[in-house]
Amino acid sequence: GAVVSQHPSWVICKSGTSVKIECRSLDFQATTMFWYRQFPKKSLMLMATSNEGSKATYEQGVEKDKFLINHASLTLSTLTVTSAHPEDSSFYICSARDRGQGNIGYTFGSGTRLTVV
Amino acid sequence: DQQVKQNSPSLSVQEGRISILNCDYTNSMFDYFLWYKKYPAEGPTFLISISSIKDKNEDGRFTVFLNKSAKHLSLHIVPSQPGDSAVYFCAASQGYSGNTPLVFGKGTRLSVIA
């Protein structure tokens, strides 16, 4: 089945530094990938839709300059948290759809636990 | 405004009994619904789905029921097993293009007690 690889699985960084999270579709091409964020005991909140070869579409309230998304190829999307602050600490998850699997093909990465100290 | 609601944050069930997880939605444009299971520090894994043209879909121990008029769906797990203990998210989508994201509920933590 479709596999989405997300890396790193966890990262601890200092305030003010930037962190890059990668999301790869391993056995299918994804023109669209989605980035979600989950706070403790909260739902998965969509942050942005990453489109291959074009600018990402951000949800209301998500800072474009803080959460940089690059979808340079059909198998890779990256999320960079710039100038990270403790309030950015969260669980970030990417998702992509393998069109060959119909609508059930929303596959998720394993997530990245970001802790900003 | 939350479009997908899971009003029960937690549920405890005895092993072997039926677990029923509920989900309500407000957006009548949603036409595909999915259930995901999530363990801590892991991404969600797909469990079962149902399209709006059906009212029931069954896969092994898992059955999803959809009541469009009530904008309500439920996931039944029978018999429940300790390994089913996880957080279950209800999700909805509009369209089949794959370019539309899923909208998630807040999740229900299921604990199956041996």
mmCIF file with all atom_site columns, C-alpha atoms in Angstrom:
data_model
loop_
_atom_site.group_PDB
_atom_site.id
_atom_site.type_symbol
_atom_site.label_atom_id
_atom_site.label_alt_id
_atom_site.label_comp_id
_atom_site.label_asym_id
_atom_site.label_entity_id
_atom_site.label_seq_id
_atom_site.pdbx_PDB_ins_code
_atom_site.Cartn_x
_atom_site.Cartn_y
_atom_site.Cartn_z
_atom_site.occupancy
_atom_site.B_iso_or_equiv
_atom_site.pdbx_formal_charge
_atom_site.auth_seq_id
_atom_site.auth_comp_id
_atom_site.auth_asym_id
_atom_site.auth_atom_id
_atom_site.pdbx_PDB_model_num
ATOM 1   C CA . GLY A 1 1   ? 0.000   0.000  0.000  1.00 0.00 ? 1   GLY A CA 1
ATOM 2   C CA . ALA A 1 2   ? 0.855   3.660  -0.161 1.00 0.00 ? 2   ALA A CA 1
ATOM 3   C CA . VAL A 1 3   ? 3.526   4.759  2.284  1.00 0.00 ? 3   VAL A CA 1
ATOM 4   C CA . VAL A 1 4   ? 4.339   8.251  3.431  1.00 0.00 ? 4   VAL A CA 1
ATOM 5   C CA . SER A 1 5   ? 7.653   8.697  5.164  1.00 0.00 ? 5   SER A CA 1
ATOM 6   C CA . GLN A 1 6   ? 8.050   11.643 7.508  1.00 0.00 ? 6   GLN A CA 1
ATOM 7   C CA . HIS A 1 7   ? 11.361  12.684 8.972  1.00 0.00 ? 7   HIS A CA 1
ATOM 8   C CA . PRO A 1 8   ? 12.497  13.390 11.637 1.00 0.00 ? 8   PRO A CA 1
ATOM 9   C CA . SER A 1 9   ? 10.157  11.658 14.068 1.00 0.00 ? 9   SER A CA 1
ATOM 10  C CA . TRP A 1 10  ? 11.163  14.002 16.842 1.00 0.00 ? 10  TRP A CA 1
ATOM 11  C CA . VAL A 1 11  ? 13.343  17.073 17.190 1.00 0.00 ? 11  VAL A CA 1
ATOM 12  C CA . ILE A 1 12  ? 14.358  19.400 19.987 1.00 0.00 ? 12  ILE A CA 1
ATOM 13  C CA . CYS A 1 13  ? 15.596  22.826 19.042 1.00 0.00 ? 13  CYS A CA 1
ATOM 14  C CA . LYS A 1 14  ? 16.470  26.115 20.666 1.00 0.00 ? 14  LYS A CA 1
ATOM 15  C CA . SER A 1 15  ? 14.261  29.167 20.389 1.00 0.00 ? 15  SER A CA 1
ATOM 16  C CA . GLY A 1 16  ? 15.078  31.229 17.360 1.00 0.00 ? 16  GLY A CA 1
ATOM 17  C CA . THR A 1 17  ? 16.381  28.374 15.228 1.00 0.00 ? 17  THR A CA 1
ATOM 18  C CA . SER A 1 18  ? 14.666  26.812 12.211 1.00 0.00 ? 18  SER A CA 1
ATOM 19  C CA . VAL A 1 19  ? 13.588  23.222 11.785 1.00 0.00 ? 19  VAL A CA 1
ATOM 20  C CA . LYS A 1 20  ? 12.832  21.398 8.543  1.00 0.00 ? 20  LYS A CA 1
ATOM 21  C CA . ILE A 1 21  ? 10.428  18.457 8.385  1.00 0.00 ? 21  ILE A CA 1
ATOM 22  C CA . GLU A 1 22  ? 10.330  16.240 5.307  1.00 0.00 ? 22  GLU A CA 1
ATOM 23  C CA . CYS A 1 23  ? 7.429   14.267 3.961  1.00 0.00 ? 23  CYS A CA 1
ATOM 24  C CA . ARG A 1 24  ? 7.978   11.756 1.169  1.00 0.00 ? 24  ARG A CA 1
ATOM 25  C CA . SER A 1 25  ? 5.566   9.567  -0.727 1.00 0.00 ? 25  SER A CA 1
ATOM 26  C CA . LEU A 1 26  ? 7.545   6.390  -1.223 1.00 0.00 ? 26  LEU A CA 1
ATOM 27  C CA . ASP A 1 27  ? 5.677   4.427  -3.839 1.00 0.00 ? 27  ASP A CA 1
ATOM 28  C CA . PHE A 1 28  ? 3.351   6.917  -5.434 1.00 0.00 ? 28  PHE A CA 1
ATOM 29  C CA . GLN A 1 29  ? 3.331   10.451 -6.719 1.00 0.00 ? 29  GLN A CA 1
ATOM 30  C CA . ALA A 1 30  ? 1.500   13.113 -4.801 1.00 0.00 ? 30  ALA A CA 1
ATOM 31  C CA . THR A 1 31  ? 0.664   16.382 -6.493 1.00 0.00 ? 31  THR A CA 1
ATOM 32  C CA . THR A 1 32  ? -0.957  17.480 -3.260 1.00 0.00 ? 32  THR A CA 1
ATOM 33  C CA . MET A 1 33  ? 0.189   16.979 0.291  1.00 0.00 ? 33  MET A CA 1
ATOM 34  C CA . PHE A 1 34  ? -1.386  18.273 3.457  1.00 0.00 ? 34  PHE A CA 1
ATOM 35  C CA . TRP A 1 35  ? 0.277   19.455 6.621  1.00 0.00 ? 35  TRP A CA 1
ATOM 36  C CA . TYR A 1 36  ? -1.535  19.102 9.938  1.00 0.00 ? 36  TYR A CA 1
ATOM 37  C CA . ARG A 1 37  ? -0.726  20.097 13.468 1.00 0.00 ? 37  ARG A CA 1
ATOM 38  C CA . GLN A 1 38  ? -2.008  18.484 16.608 1.00 0.00 ? 38  GLN A CA 1
ATOM 39  C CA . PHE A 1 39  ? -1.958  19.996 20.068 1.00 0.00 ? 39  PHE A CA 1
ATOM 40  C CA . PRO A 1 40  ? -2.359  17.713 23.104 1.00 0.00 ? 40  PRO A CA 1
ATOM 41  C CA . LYS A 1 41  ? -5.899  16.378 23.395 1.00 0.00 ? 41  LYS A CA 1
ATOM 42  C CA . LYS A 1 42  ? -6.932  18.339 20.333 1.00 0.00 ? 42  LYS A CA 1
ATOM 43  C CA . SER A 1 43  ? -7.906  17.460 16.821 1.00 0.00 ? 43  SER A CA 1
ATOM 44  C CA . LEU A 1 44  ? -5.675  17.400 13.788 1.00 0.00 ? 44  LEU A CA 1
ATOM 45  C CA . MET A 1 45  ? -5.805  20.924 12.435 1.00 0.00 ? 45  MET A CA 1
ATOM 46  C CA . LEU A 1 46  ? -5.013  21.552 8.802  1.00 0.00 ? 46  LEU A CA 1
ATOM 47  C CA . MET A 1 47  ? -2.215  24.086 8.428  1.00 0.00 ? 47  MET A CA 1
ATOM 48  C CA . ALA A 1 48  ? -1.691  24.179 4.706  1.00 0.00 ? 48  ALA A CA 1
ATOM 49  C CA . THR A 1 49  ? -2.102  22.389 1.432  1.00 0.00 ? 49  THR A CA 1
ATOM 50  C CA . SER A 1 50  ? 1.140   21.834 -0.421 1.00 0.00 ? 50  SER A CA 1
ATOM 51  C CA . ASN A 1 51  ? 0.934   21.826 -4.204 1.00 0.00 ? 51  ASN A CA 1
ATOM 52  C CA . GLU A 1 52  ? 3.720   20.494 -6.374 1.00 0.00 ? 52  GLU A CA 1
ATOM 53  C CA . GLY A 1 53  ? 5.340   23.235 -8.382 1.00 0.00 ? 53  GLY A CA 1
ATOM 54  C CA . SER A 1 54  ? 3.297   26.060 -6.940 1.00 0.00 ? 54  SER A CA 1
ATOM 55  C CA . LYS A 1 55  ? 2.750   27.997 -3.732 1.00 0.00 ? 55  LYS A CA 1
ATOM 56  C CA . ALA A 1 56  ? 1.145   26.356 -0.769 1.00 0.00 ? 56  ALA A CA 1
ATOM 57  C CA . THR A 1 57  ? -2.341  27.302 0.335  1.00 0.00 ? 57  THR A CA 1
ATOM 58  C CA . TYR A 1 58  ? -2.419  28.248 3.996  1.00 0.00 ? 58  TYR A CA 1
ATOM 59  C CA . GLU A 1 59  ? -5.348  28.028 6.342  1.00 0.00 ? 59  GLU A CA 1
ATOM 60  C CA . GLN A 1 60  ? -6.579  31.121 8.107  1.00 0.00 ? 60  GLN A CA 1
ATOM 61  C CA . GLY A 1 61  ? -4.432  31.997 11.074 1.00 0.00 ? 61  GLY A CA 1
ATOM 62  C CA . VAL A 1 62  ? -1.347  30.119 9.886  1.00 0.00 ? 62  VAL A CA 1
ATOM 63  C CA . GLU A 1 63  ? 1.627   32.397 9.269  1.00 0.00 ? 63  GLU A CA 1
ATOM 64  C CA . LYS A 1 64  ? 3.086   31.837 5.829  1.00 0.00 ? 64  LYS A CA 1
ATOM 65  C CA . ASP A 1 65  ? 6.439   33.341 6.703  1.00 0.00 ? 65  ASP A CA 1
ATOM 66  C CA . LYS A 1 66  ? 6.771   31.211 9.787  1.00 0.00 ? 66  LYS A CA 1
ATOM 67  C CA . PHE A 1 67  ? 5.761   27.880 8.295  1.00 0.00 ? 67  PHE A CA 1
ATOM 68  C CA . LEU A 1 68  ? 7.505   27.642 4.947  1.00 0.00 ? 68  LEU A CA 1
ATOM 69  C CA . ILE A 1 69  ? 6.286   24.889 2.678  1.00 0.00 ? 69  ILE A CA 1
ATOM 70  C CA . ASN A 1 70  ? 8.120   23.677 -0.379 1.00 0.00 ? 70  ASN A CA 1
ATOM 71  C CA . HIS A 1 71  ? 6.781   20.960 -2.694 1.00 0.00 ? 71  HIS A CA 1
ATOM 72  C CA . ALA A 1 72  ? 9.613   20.735 -5.183 1.00 0.00 ? 72  ALA A CA 1
ATOM 73  C CA . SER A 1 73  ? 8.822   17.304 -6.583 1.00 0.00 ? 73  SER A CA 1
ATOM 74  C CA . LEU A 1 74  ? 5.952   14.851 -6.862 1.00 0.00 ? 74  LEU A CA 1
ATOM 75  C CA . THR A 1 75  ? 7.307   12.837 -3.955 1.00 0.00 ? 75  THR A CA 1
ATOM 76  C CA . LEU A 1 76  ? 8.627   15.412 -1.502 1.00 0.00 ? 76  LEU A CA 1
ATOM 77  C CA . SER A 1 77  ? 7.147   18.231 0.514  1.00 0.00 ? 77  SER A CA 1
ATOM 78  C CA . THR A 1 78  ? 8.979   20.038 3.284  1.00 0.00 ? 78  THR A CA 1
ATOM 79  C CA . LEU A 1 79  ? 7.733   22.163 6.150  1.00 0.00 ? 79  LEU A CA 1
ATOM 80  C CA . THR A 1 80  ? 10.226  24.558 7.721  1.00 0.00 ? 80  THR A CA 1
ATOM 81  C CA . VAL A 1 81  ? 9.368   26.123 11.043 1.00 0.00 ? 81  VAL A CA 1
ATOM 82  C CA . THR A 1 82  ? 11.361  29.351 11.042 1.00 0.00 ? 82  THR A CA 1
ATOM 83  C CA . SER A 1 83  ? 12.518  31.188 14.149 1.00 0.00 ? 83  SER A CA 1
ATOM 84  C CA . ALA A 1 84  ? 10.868  28.586 16.324 1.00 0.00 ? 84  ALA A CA 1
ATOM 85  C CA . HIS A 1 85  ? 9.378   29.527 19.690 1.00 0.00 ? 85  HIS A CA 1
ATOM 86  C CA . PRO A 1 86  ? 8.138   27.331 22.530 1.00 0.00 ? 86  PRO A CA 1
ATOM 87  C CA . GLU A 1 87  ? 4.534   27.861 21.428 1.00 0.00 ? 87  GLU A CA 1
ATOM 88  C CA . ASP A 1 88  ? 5.424   26.123 18.154 1.00 0.00 ? 88  ASP A CA 1
ATOM 89  C CA . SER A 1 89  ? 6.037   22.917 20.081 1.00 0.00 ? 89  SER A CA 1
ATOM 90  C CA . SER A 1 90  ? 3.536   20.466 18.721 1.00 0.00 ? 90  SER A CA 1
ATOM 91  C CA . PHE A 1 91  ? 3.017   17.281 16.743 1.00 0.00 ? 91  PHE A CA 1
ATOM 92  C CA . TYR A 1 92  ? 3.191   17.890 12.987 1.00 0.00 ? 92  TYR A CA 1
ATOM 93  C CA . ILE A 1 93  ? 1.804   15.346 10.545 1.00 0.00 ? 93  ILE A CA 1
ATOM 94  C CA . CYS A 1 94  ? 1.787   15.255 6.764  1.00 0.00 ? 94  CYS A CA 1
ATOM 95  C CA . SER A 1 95  ? -0.632  13.440 4.547  1.00 0.00 ? 95  SER A CA 1
ATOM 96  C CA . ALA A 1 96  ? -0.794  12.556 0.878  1.00 0.00 ? 96  ALA A CA 1
ATOM 97  C CA . ARG A 1 97  ? -3.253  10.782 -1.327 1.00 0.00 ? 97  ARG A CA 1
ATOM 98  C CA . ASP A 1 98  ? -2.477  7.954  -3.668 1.00 0.00 ? 98  ASP A CA 1
ATOM 99  C CA . ARG A 1 99  ? -5.030  8.506  -6.407 1.00 0.00 ? 99  ARG A CA 1
ATOM 100 C CA . GLY A 1 100 ? -4.784  4.875  -7.341 1.00 0.00 ? 100 GLY A CA 1
ATOM 101 C CA . GLN A 1 101 ? -6.483  3.960  -4.095 1.00 0.00 ? 101 GLN A CA 1
ATOM 102 C CA . GLY A 1 102 ? -9.465  6.206  -4.505 1.00 0.00 ? 102 GLY A CA 1
ATOM 103 C CA . ASN A 1 103 ? -10.585 8.312  -1.645 1.00 0.00 ? 103 ASN A CA 1
ATOM 104 C CA . ILE A 1 104 ? -9.343  5.903  0.988  1.00 0.00 ? 104 ILE A CA 1
ATOM 105 C CA . GLY A 1 105 ? -5.835  6.719  -0.093 1.00 0.00 ? 105 GLY A CA 1
ATOM 106 C CA . TYR A 1 106 ? -5.181  9.473  2.420  1.00 0.00 ? 106 TYR A CA 1
ATOM 107 C CA . THR A 1 107 ? -2.003  8.145  3.943  1.00 0.00 ? 107 THR A CA 1
ATOM 108 C CA . PHE A 1 108 ? -0.347  9.842  6.862  1.00 0.00 ? 108 PHE A CA 1
ATOM 109 C CA . GLY A 1 109 ? 3.253   10.136 7.845  1.00 0.00 ? 109 GLY A CA 1
ATOM 110 C CA . SER A 1 110 ? 4.287   8.975  11.282 1.00 0.00 ? 110 SER A CA 1
ATOM 111 C CA . GLY A 1 111 ? 4.449   12.540 12.554 1.00 0.00 ? 111 GLY A CA 1
ATOM 112 C CA . THR A 1 112 ? 7.153   14.792 13.963 1.00 0.00 ? 112 THR A CA 1
ATOM 113 C CA . ARG A 1 113 ? 7.199   15.810 17.597 1.00 0.00 ? 113 ARG A CA 1
ATOM 114 C CA . LEU A 1 114 ? 8.773   19.274 17.772 1.00 0.00 ? 114 LEU A CA 1
ATOM 115 C CA . THR A 1 115 ? 9.904   20.619 21.104 1.00 0.00 ? 115 THR A CA 1
ATOM 116 C CA . VAL A 1 116 ? 11.279  24.146 21.219 1.00 0.00 ? 116 VAL A CA 1
ATOM 117 C CA . VAL A 1 117 ? 13.250  24.993 24.346 1.00 0.00 ? 117 VAL A CA 1
ATOM 118 C CA . ASP B 2 1   ? -16.904 26.564 13.749 1.00 0.00 ? 1   ASP B CA 1
ATOM 119 C CA . GLN B 2 2   ? -16.239 22.869 14.079 1.00 0.00 ? 2   GLN B CA 1
ATOM 120 C CA . GLN B 2 3   ? -17.623 20.988 11.111 1.00 0.00 ? 3   GLN B CA 1
ATOM 121 C CA . VAL B 2 4   ? -16.911 17.507 12.456 1.00 0.00 ? 4   VAL B CA 1
ATOM 122 C CA . LYS B 2 5   ? -17.740 16.794 16.056 1.00 0.00 ? 5   LYS B CA 1
ATOM 123 C CA . GLN B 2 6   ? -16.923 13.907 18.304 1.00 0.00 ? 6   GLN B CA 1
ATOM 124 C CA . ASN B 2 7   ? -18.658 14.804 21.518 1.00 0.00 ? 7   ASN B CA 1
ATOM 125 C CA . SER B 2 8   ? -17.314 11.958 23.628 1.00 0.00 ? 8   SER B CA 1
ATOM 126 C CA . PRO B 2 9   ? -13.655 12.526 24.455 1.00 0.00 ? 9   PRO B CA 1
ATOM 127 C CA . SER B 2 10  ? -13.307 9.073  25.965 1.00 0.00 ? 10  SER B CA 1
ATOM 128 C CA . LEU B 2 11  ? -15.009 5.699  26.126 1.00 0.00 ? 11  LEU B CA 1
ATOM 129 C CA . SER B 2 12  ? -14.291 2.589  28.201 1.00 0.00 ? 12  SER B CA 1
ATOM 130 C CA . VAL B 2 13  ? -15.532 -0.810 27.132 1.00 0.00 ? 13  VAL B CA 1
ATOM 131 C CA . GLN B 2 14  ? -15.109 -4.318 28.454 1.00 0.00 ? 14  GLN B CA 1
ATOM 132 C CA . GLU B 2 15  ? -13.197 -6.724 26.238 1.00 0.00 ? 15  GLU B CA 1
ATOM 133 C CA . GLY B 2 16  ? -15.550 -8.731 24.057 1.00 0.00 ? 16  GLY B CA 1
ATOM 134 C CA . ARG B 2 17  ? -18.299 -6.104 24.172 1.00 0.00 ? 17  ARG B CA 1
ATOM 135 C CA . ILE B 2 18  ? -19.278 -3.657 21.459 1.00 0.00 ? 18  ILE B CA 1
ATOM 136 C CA . SER B 2 19  ? -17.636 -0.246 21.195 1.00 0.00 ? 19  SER B CA 1
ATOM 137 C CA . ILE B 2 20  ? -19.698 2.489  19.580 1.00 0.00 ? 20  ILE B CA 1
ATOM 138 C CA . LEU B 2 21  ? -18.003 5.730  18.627 1.00 0.00 ? 21  LEU B CA 1
ATOM 139 C CA . ASN B 2 22  ? -20.110 8.600  17.394 1.00 0.00 ? 22  ASN B CA 1
ATOM 140 C CA . CYS B 2 23  ? -19.495 11.489 15.057 1.00 0.00 ? 23  CYS B CA 1
ATOM 141 C CA . ASP B 2 24  ? -21.662 14.380 13.880 1.00 0.00 ? 24  ASP B CA 1
ATOM 142 C CA . TYR B 2 25  ? -21.054 16.792 11.050 1.00 0.00 ? 25  TYR B CA 1
ATOM 143 C CA . THR B 2 26  ? -22.552 20.078 10.004 1.00 0.00 ? 26  THR B CA 1
ATOM 144 C CA . ASN B 2 27  ? -21.402 20.533 6.420  1.00 0.00 ? 27  ASN B CA 1
ATOM 145 C CA . SER B 2 28  ? -23.954 18.937 4.107  1.00 0.00 ? 28  SER B CA 1
ATOM 146 C CA . MET B 2 29  ? -21.411 19.068 1.277  1.00 0.00 ? 29  MET B CA 1
ATOM 147 C CA . PHE B 2 30  ? -19.334 16.328 2.865  1.00 0.00 ? 30  PHE B CA 1
ATOM 148 C CA . ASP B 2 31  ? -19.740 13.168 0.852  1.00 0.00 ? 31  ASP B CA 1
ATOM 149 C CA . TYR B 2 32  ? -17.050 10.856 2.137  1.00 0.00 ? 32  TYR B CA 1
ATOM 150 C CA . PHE B 2 33  ? -16.333 9.872  5.697  1.00 0.00 ? 33  PHE B CA 1
ATOM 151 C CA . LEU B 2 34  ? -13.413 8.057  7.186  1.00 0.00 ? 34  LEU B CA 1
ATOM 152 C CA . TRP B 2 35  ? -12.332 6.691  10.535 1.00 0.00 ? 35  TRP B CA 1
ATOM 153 C CA . TYR B 2 36  ? -8.713  6.750  11.602 1.00 0.00 ? 36  TYR B CA 1
ATOM 154 C CA . LYS B 2 37  ? -7.026  5.118  14.540 1.00 0.00 ? 37  LYS B CA 1
ATOM 155 C CA . LYS B 2 38  ? -4.117  6.850  16.214 1.00 0.00 ? 38  LYS B CA 1
ATOM 156 C CA . TYR B 2 39  ? -1.595  5.765  18.793 1.00 0.00 ? 39  TYR B CA 1
ATOM 157 C CA . PRO B 2 40  ? 0.462   8.332  20.716 1.00 0.00 ? 40  PRO B CA 1
ATOM 158 C CA . ALA B 2 41  ? 3.344   9.879  18.776 1.00 0.00 ? 41  ALA B CA 1
ATOM 159 C CA . GLU B 2 42  ? 2.274   8.150  15.576 1.00 0.00 ? 42  GLU B CA 1
ATOM 160 C CA . GLY B 2 43  ? 0.410   9.293  12.491 1.00 0.00 ? 43  GLY B CA 1
ATOM 161 C CA . PRO B 2 44  ? -3.208  8.203  12.041 1.00 0.00 ? 44  PRO B CA 1
ATOM 162 C CA . THR B 2 45  ? -3.850  4.935  10.254 1.00 0.00 ? 45  THR B CA 1
ATOM 163 C CA . PHE B 2 46  ? -6.883  4.419  8.062  1.00 0.00 ? 46  PHE B CA 1
ATOM 164 C CA . LEU B 2 47  ? -9.535  2.119  9.461  1.00 0.00 ? 47  LEU B CA 1
ATOM 165 C CA . ILE B 2 48  ? -12.704 2.228  7.396  1.00 0.00 ? 48  ILE B CA 1
ATOM 166 C CA . SER B 2 49  ? -14.636 4.632  5.205  1.00 0.00 ? 49  SER B CA 1
ATOM 167 C CA . ILE B 2 50  ? -18.089 5.197  3.798  1.00 0.00 ? 50  ILE B CA 1
ATOM 168 C CA . SER B 2 51  ? -19.402 7.271  0.950  1.00 0.00 ? 51  SER B CA 1
ATOM 169 C CA . SER B 2 52  ? -22.594 9.260  1.189  1.00 0.00 ? 52  SER B CA 1
ATOM 170 C CA . ILE B 2 53  ? -24.395 6.937  -1.192 1.00 0.00 ? 53  ILE B CA 1
ATOM 171 C CA . LYS B 2 54  ? -24.261 4.158  1.367  1.00 0.00 ? 54  LYS B CA 1
ATOM 172 C CA . ASP B 2 55  ? -25.575 3.834  4.887  1.00 0.00 ? 55  ASP B CA 1
ATOM 173 C CA . LYS B 2 56  ? -23.397 0.984  6.064  1.00 0.00 ? 56  LYS B CA 1
ATOM 174 C CA . ASN B 2 57  ? -19.959 -0.396 5.391  1.00 0.00 ? 57  ASN B CA 1
ATOM 175 C CA . GLU B 2 58  ? -18.493 -3.402 7.119  1.00 0.00 ? 58  GLU B CA 1
ATOM 176 C CA . ASP B 2 59  ? -14.935 -4.666 7.356  1.00 0.00 ? 59  ASP B CA 1
ATOM 177 C CA . GLY B 2 60  ? -14.314 -7.493 9.753  1.00 0.00 ? 60  GLY B CA 1
ATOM 178 C CA . ARG B 2 61  ? -14.974 -6.324 13.290 1.00 0.00 ? 61  ARG B CA 1
ATOM 179 C CA . PHE B 2 62  ? -15.510 -2.749 12.153 1.00 0.00 ? 62  PHE B CA 1
ATOM 180 C CA . THR B 2 63  ? -18.773 -1.362 10.817 1.00 0.00 ? 63  THR B CA 1
ATOM 181 C CA . VAL B 2 64  ? -19.525 2.246  10.002 1.00 0.00 ? 64  VAL B CA 1
ATOM 182 C CA . PHE B 2 65  ? -23.099 3.501  9.823  1.00 0.00 ? 65  PHE B CA 1
ATOM 183 C CA . LEU B 2 66  ? -24.104 6.749  8.140  1.00 0.00 ? 66  LEU B CA 1
ATOM 184 C CA . ASN B 2 67  ? -27.353 8.616  8.755  1.00 0.00 ? 67  ASN B CA 1
ATOM 185 C CA . LYS B 2 68  ? -27.312 11.480 6.274  1.00 0.00 ? 68  LYS B CA 1
ATOM 186 C CA . SER B 2 69  ? -30.544 13.050 7.397  1.00 0.00 ? 69  SER B CA 1
ATOM 187 C CA . ALA B 2 70  ? -29.184 13.303 10.924 1.00 0.00 ? 70  ALA B CA 1
ATOM 188 C CA . LYS B 2 71  ? -25.663 14.140 9.722  1.00 0.00 ? 71  LYS B CA 1
ATOM 189 C CA . HIS B 2 72  ? -24.425 11.422 12.005 1.00 0.00 ? 72  HIS B CA 1
ATOM 190 C CA . LEU B 2 73  ? -22.108 8.480  11.660 1.00 0.00 ? 73  LEU B CA 1
ATOM 191 C CA . SER B 2 74  ? -20.931 5.848  14.051 1.00 0.00 ? 74  SER B CA 1
ATOM 192 C CA . LEU B 2 75  ? -18.199 3.258  14.204 1.00 0.00 ? 75  LEU B CA 1
ATOM 193 C CA . HIS B 2 76  ? -19.006 -0.091 15.777 1.00 0.00 ? 76  HIS B CA 1
ATOM 194 C CA . ILE B 2 77  ? -16.257 -2.417 16.906 1.00 0.00 ? 77  ILE B CA 1
ATOM 195 C CA . VAL B 2 78  ? -17.332 -5.880 17.895 1.00 0.00 ? 78  VAL B CA 1
ATOM 196 C CA . PRO B 2 79  ? -15.959 -7.724 19.695 1.00 0.00 ? 79  PRO B CA 1
ATOM 197 C CA . SER B 2 80  ? -13.690 -5.110 21.237 1.00 0.00 ? 80  SER B CA 1
ATOM 198 C CA . GLN B 2 81  ? -10.124 -6.154 21.968 1.00 0.00 ? 81  GLN B CA 1
ATOM 199 C CA . PRO B 2 82  ? -7.469  -4.583 24.195 1.00 0.00 ? 82  PRO B CA 1
ATOM 200 C CA . GLY B 2 83  ? -5.425  -3.792 21.078 1.00 0.00 ? 83  GLY B CA 1
ATOM 201 C CA . ASP B 2 84  ? -8.237  -1.539 19.921 1.00 0.00 ? 84  ASP B CA 1
ATOM 202 C CA . SER B 2 85  ? -7.338  0.915  22.678 1.00 0.00 ? 85  SER B CA 1
ATOM 203 C CA . ALA B 2 86  ? -6.349  4.115  20.858 1.00 0.00 ? 86  ALA B CA 1
ATOM 204 C CA . VAL B 2 87  ? -7.725  7.479  19.828 1.00 0.00 ? 87  VAL B CA 1
ATOM 205 C CA . TYR B 2 88  ? -10.244 7.281  17.013 1.00 0.00 ? 88  TYR B CA 1
ATOM 206 C CA . PHE B 2 89  ? -10.721 10.221 14.686 1.00 0.00 ? 89  PHE B CA 1
ATOM 207 C CA . CYS B 2 90  ? -13.696 10.759 12.472 1.00 0.00 ? 90  CYS B CA 1
ATOM 208 C CA . ALA B 2 91  ? -12.883 12.645 9.270  1.00 0.00 ? 91  ALA B CA 1
ATOM 209 C CA . ALA B 2 92  ? -14.894 13.998 6.385  1.00 0.00 ? 92  ALA B CA 1
ATOM 210 C CA . SER B 2 93  ? -14.108 15.197 2.925  1.00 0.00 ? 93  SER B CA 1
ATOM 211 C CA . GLN B 2 94  ? -15.884 17.011 0.152  1.00 0.00 ? 94  GLN B CA 1
ATOM 212 C CA . GLY B 2 95  ? -15.308 15.457 -3.205 1.00 0.00 ? 95  GLY B CA 1
ATOM 213 C CA . TYR B 2 96  ? -13.068 12.646 -4.367 1.00 0.00 ? 96  TYR B CA 1
ATOM 214 C CA . SER B 2 97  ? -10.384 14.627 -6.099 1.00 0.00 ? 97  SER B CA 1
ATOM 215 C CA . GLY B 2 98  ? -7.781  14.146 -3.428 1.00 0.00 ? 98  GLY B CA 1
ATOM 216 C CA . ASN B 2 99  ? -7.014  17.811 -3.575 1.00 0.00 ? 99  ASN B CA 1
ATOM 217 C CA . THR B 2 100 ? -9.383  18.535 -0.745 1.00 0.00 ? 100 THR B CA 1
ATOM 218 C CA . PRO B 2 101 ? -8.115  17.970 2.775  1.00 0.00 ? 101 PRO B CA 1
ATOM 219 C CA . LEU B 2 102 ? -9.802  15.925 5.429  1.00 0.00 ? 102 LEU B CA 1
ATOM 220 C CA . VAL B 2 103 ? -11.617 17.685 8.248  1.00 0.00 ? 103 VAL B CA 1
ATOM 221 C CA . PHE B 2 104 ? -11.145 15.897 11.539 1.00 0.00 ? 104 PHE B CA 1
ATOM 222 C CA . GLY B 2 105 ? -13.113 15.656 14.726 1.00 0.00 ? 105 GLY B CA 1
ATOM 223 C CA . LYS B 2 106 ? -11.325 15.998 18.061 1.00 0.00 ? 106 LYS B CA 1
ATOM 224 C CA . GLY B 2 107 ? -11.102 12.269 18.553 1.00 0.00 ? 107 GLY B CA 1
ATOM 225 C CA . THR B 2 108 ? -12.425 9.779  21.067 1.00 0.00 ? 108 THR B CA 1
ATOM 226 C CA . ARG B 2 109 ? -10.053 7.838  23.281 1.00 0.00 ? 109 ARG B CA 1
ATOM 227 C CA . LEU B 2 110 ? -11.197 4.235  23.460 1.00 0.00 ? 110 LEU B CA 1
ATOM 228 C CA . SER B 2 111 ? -9.998  2.060  26.315 1.00 0.00 ? 111 SER B CA 1
ATOM 229 C CA . VAL B 2 112 ? -10.786 -1.628 26.093 1.00 0.00 ? 112 VAL B CA 1
ATOM 230 C CA . ILE B 2 113 ? -10.474 -3.251 29.489 1.00 0.00 ? 113 ILE B CA 1
ATOM 231 C CA . ALA B 2 114 ? -9.451  -6.879 29.694 1.00 0.00 ? 114 ALA B CA 1
#
